[in-house]
Amino acid sequence: MRAETGILSAAETAFLTRQRVARLATADADGSPHAIPVCFAYDCQTLYIALDEKPKDVPVTRLKRVRNILENPRVTLVADRYSEDWDSLAYVMVRGRARLAEPGTEEHTAAVRLLRGKYHQYERMRIQDSPVISIRPERVASWGTLESPNGAAEPLLDALRGRRSVRRYLDHEVPGEAIEKVVEAARWAPSPHGTQPWRFAIVTKRATKERLADAMGEEWRRNLEMDGQDVAVVEKRLEGSRARLLDSPALLLLCLYPGDLQSYPDPERQHNETTMAVQSLGAAAQNALVAAYEQGLDAGWMCAPLFCPEEVAASLGLDPRLIPHALLTLGYAAGDPPKRRPHRPVDDLVVYRD
Ligand SMILES: Cc1cc2nc3c(=O)[nH]c(=O)nc-3n(C[C@H](O)[C@H](O)[C@H](O)COP(=O)(O)O)c2cc1C
């Protein structure tokens, strides 16, 4: 449907109706600005914003945005789309005049219906009892790719594109709930026969990190020396790896737990069963990495435990049936520009289509 005001183009209208959040800027009589994120609905003529945040018994006219509108009806609303793919960035900015649509009016009833249609959360909120902000657009400006390639925001793909390996962190603690959410995401990974053959160890204490670093350092030293590396180089690399562990605010050790895997009489099927378990550990790791990224955390993958699983398990006092495979470091990136190979385009990766 085209905006009847003739102000917004079809693409701008489509963009606005799809966006779930916008920023509403108001100003008081002196022009002092105020901006807040808002949920909104657009009926192709008017923008509507519910007043749902007022504490009980406080008139909505006490809200700053409402006071501003009553003093100065000129407002600006910006709806924008951020994407890790910067070709998909876009915004629509609408300037207009705002007023309050009062309960009991036809406009208010229609606005409440529109808002509840867009946000199911409003179905259980008494937004029908409060006025609704009604904004008539007068001018519009837009920028970027309003039509995203798939016609909608792609939050998952965004997170997948945005995640990258981080190896240096700020000295900030990672909240326990954030780590729990990372594990929560990991546990939803697919696994052979649904066996979920993984267990996770969370390490945040410095003394425990030191024990882990000692356990892995010894094995790495042996490997580097076996490779005939110069003593000074070996020391430097070991020191770097140890610092990386100790300076990571949190560590998540991913262990394989083969106890629940199916048993087969022939070694080949048994081997494949284990391969599947390792594949699923990779899936759990990716779930964890993406969940971390989604929460504003960064993460890195260290394969070191794979080379000395028994020592790692012993250093944490874990059940010896667990096989440590990988360590995820978690924290907030310390401006570590990742050097990584460009990602191959889909056509380079798909080797067969029929
Ligand atoms: C199985 C596996 C093992 C890895 N081991 C390490 C490691 O020991 N140390 C490290 O710095 N990065 C390690 N990485 C991270 C890769 O180096 C990284 O994913 C790759 O360079 C691509 O960069 P990106 O993650 O930023 O896309 C590992 C990744 C995988 C999947």
PDB file of N, CA and C in Angstrom, residues 221 224-238:
ATOM      1  N   ARG A 221      55.517 -27.626  24.772  1.00  0.00           N
ATOM      2  CA  ARG A 221      56.981 -27.484  24.776  1.00  0.00           C
ATOM      3  C   ARG A 221      57.621 -28.725  24.122  1.00  0.00           C
ATOM      4  N   LEU A 224      57.084 -28.592  20.354  1.00  0.00           N
ATOM      5  CA  LEU A 224      57.893 -27.572  19.671  1.00  0.00           C
ATOM      6  C   LEU A 224      59.360 -28.006  19.616  1.00  0.00           C
ATOM      7  N   GLU A 225      59.805 -28.613  20.734  1.00  0.00           N
ATOM      8  CA  GLU A 225      61.206 -29.065  20.752  1.00  0.00           C
ATOM      9  C   GLU A 225      61.400 -30.210  19.757  1.00  0.00           C
ATOM     10  N   MET A 226      60.373 -31.052  19.661  1.00  0.00           N
ATOM     11  CA  MET A 226      60.437 -32.165  18.701  1.00  0.00           C
ATOM     12  C   MET A 226      60.544 -31.627  17.272  1.00  0.00           C
ATOM     13  N   ASP A 227      59.901 -30.476  17.055  1.00  0.00           N
ATOM     14  CA  ASP A 227      59.951 -29.847  15.722  1.00  0.00           C
ATOM     15  C   ASP A 227      61.306 -29.186  15.470  1.00  0.00           C
ATOM     16  N   GLY A 228      62.177 -29.203  16.474  1.00  0.00           N
ATOM     17  CA  GLY A 228      63.515 -28.621  16.318  1.00  0.00           C
ATOM     18  C   GLY A 228      63.507 -27.098  16.348  1.00  0.00           C
ATOM     19  N   GLN A 229      62.528 -26.523  17.023  1.00  0.00           N
ATOM     20  CA  GLN A 229      62.473 -25.052  17.072  1.00  0.00           C
ATOM     21  C   GLN A 229      63.523 -24.499  18.027  1.00  0.00           C
ATOM     22  N   ASP A 230      63.983 -23.321  17.688  1.00  0.00           N
ATOM     23  CA  ASP A 230      64.982 -22.621  18.493  1.00  0.00           C
ATOM     24  C   ASP A 230      64.464 -22.421  19.943  1.00  0.00           C
ATOM     25  N   VAL A 231      65.362 -22.554  20.915  1.00  0.00           N
ATOM     26  CA  VAL A 231      64.940 -22.463  22.330  1.00  0.00           C
ATOM     27  C   VAL A 231      64.231 -21.134  22.613  1.00  0.00           C
ATOM     28  N   ALA A 232      64.788 -20.050  22.073  1.00  0.00           N
ATOM     29  CA  ALA A 232      64.201 -18.728  22.336  1.00  0.00           C
ATOM     30  C   ALA A 232      62.799 -18.632  21.727  1.00  0.00           C
ATOM     31  N   VAL A 233      62.653 -19.222  20.556  1.00  0.00           N
ATOM     32  CA  VAL A 233      61.330 -19.188  19.884  1.00  0.00           C
ATOM     33  C   VAL A 233      60.329 -20.000  20.702  1.00  0.00           C
ATOM     34  N   VAL A 234      60.775 -21.163  21.183  1.00  0.00           N
ATOM     35  CA  VAL A 234      59.887 -22.019  21.990  1.00  0.00           C
ATOM     36  C   VAL A 234      59.411 -21.250  23.220  1.00  0.00           C
ATOM     37  N   GLU A 235      60.356 -20.602  23.904  1.00  0.00           N
ATOM     38  CA  GLU A 235      60.001 -19.861  25.125  1.00  0.00           C
ATOM     39  C   GLU A 235      58.991 -18.762  24.807  1.00  0.00           C
ATOM     40  N   LYS A 236      59.236 -18.050  23.706  1.00  0.00           N
ATOM     41  CA  LYS A 236      58.370 -16.922  23.358  1.00  0.00           C
ATOM     42  C   LYS A 236      56.942 -17.404  23.043  1.00  0.00           C
ATOM     43  N   ARG A 237      56.873 -18.491  22.301  1.00  0.00           N
ATOM     44  CA  ARG A 237      55.544 -18.993  21.926  1.00  0.00           C
ATOM     45  C   ARG A 237      54.800 -19.519  23.156  1.00  0.00           C
ATOM     46  N   LEU A 238      55.540 -20.195  24.023  1.00  0.00           N
ATOM     47  CA  LEU A 238      54.892 -20.714  25.235  1.00  0.00           C
ATOM     48  C   LEU A 238      54.387 -19.578  26.115  1.00  0.00           C
TER      49      LEU A 238
END
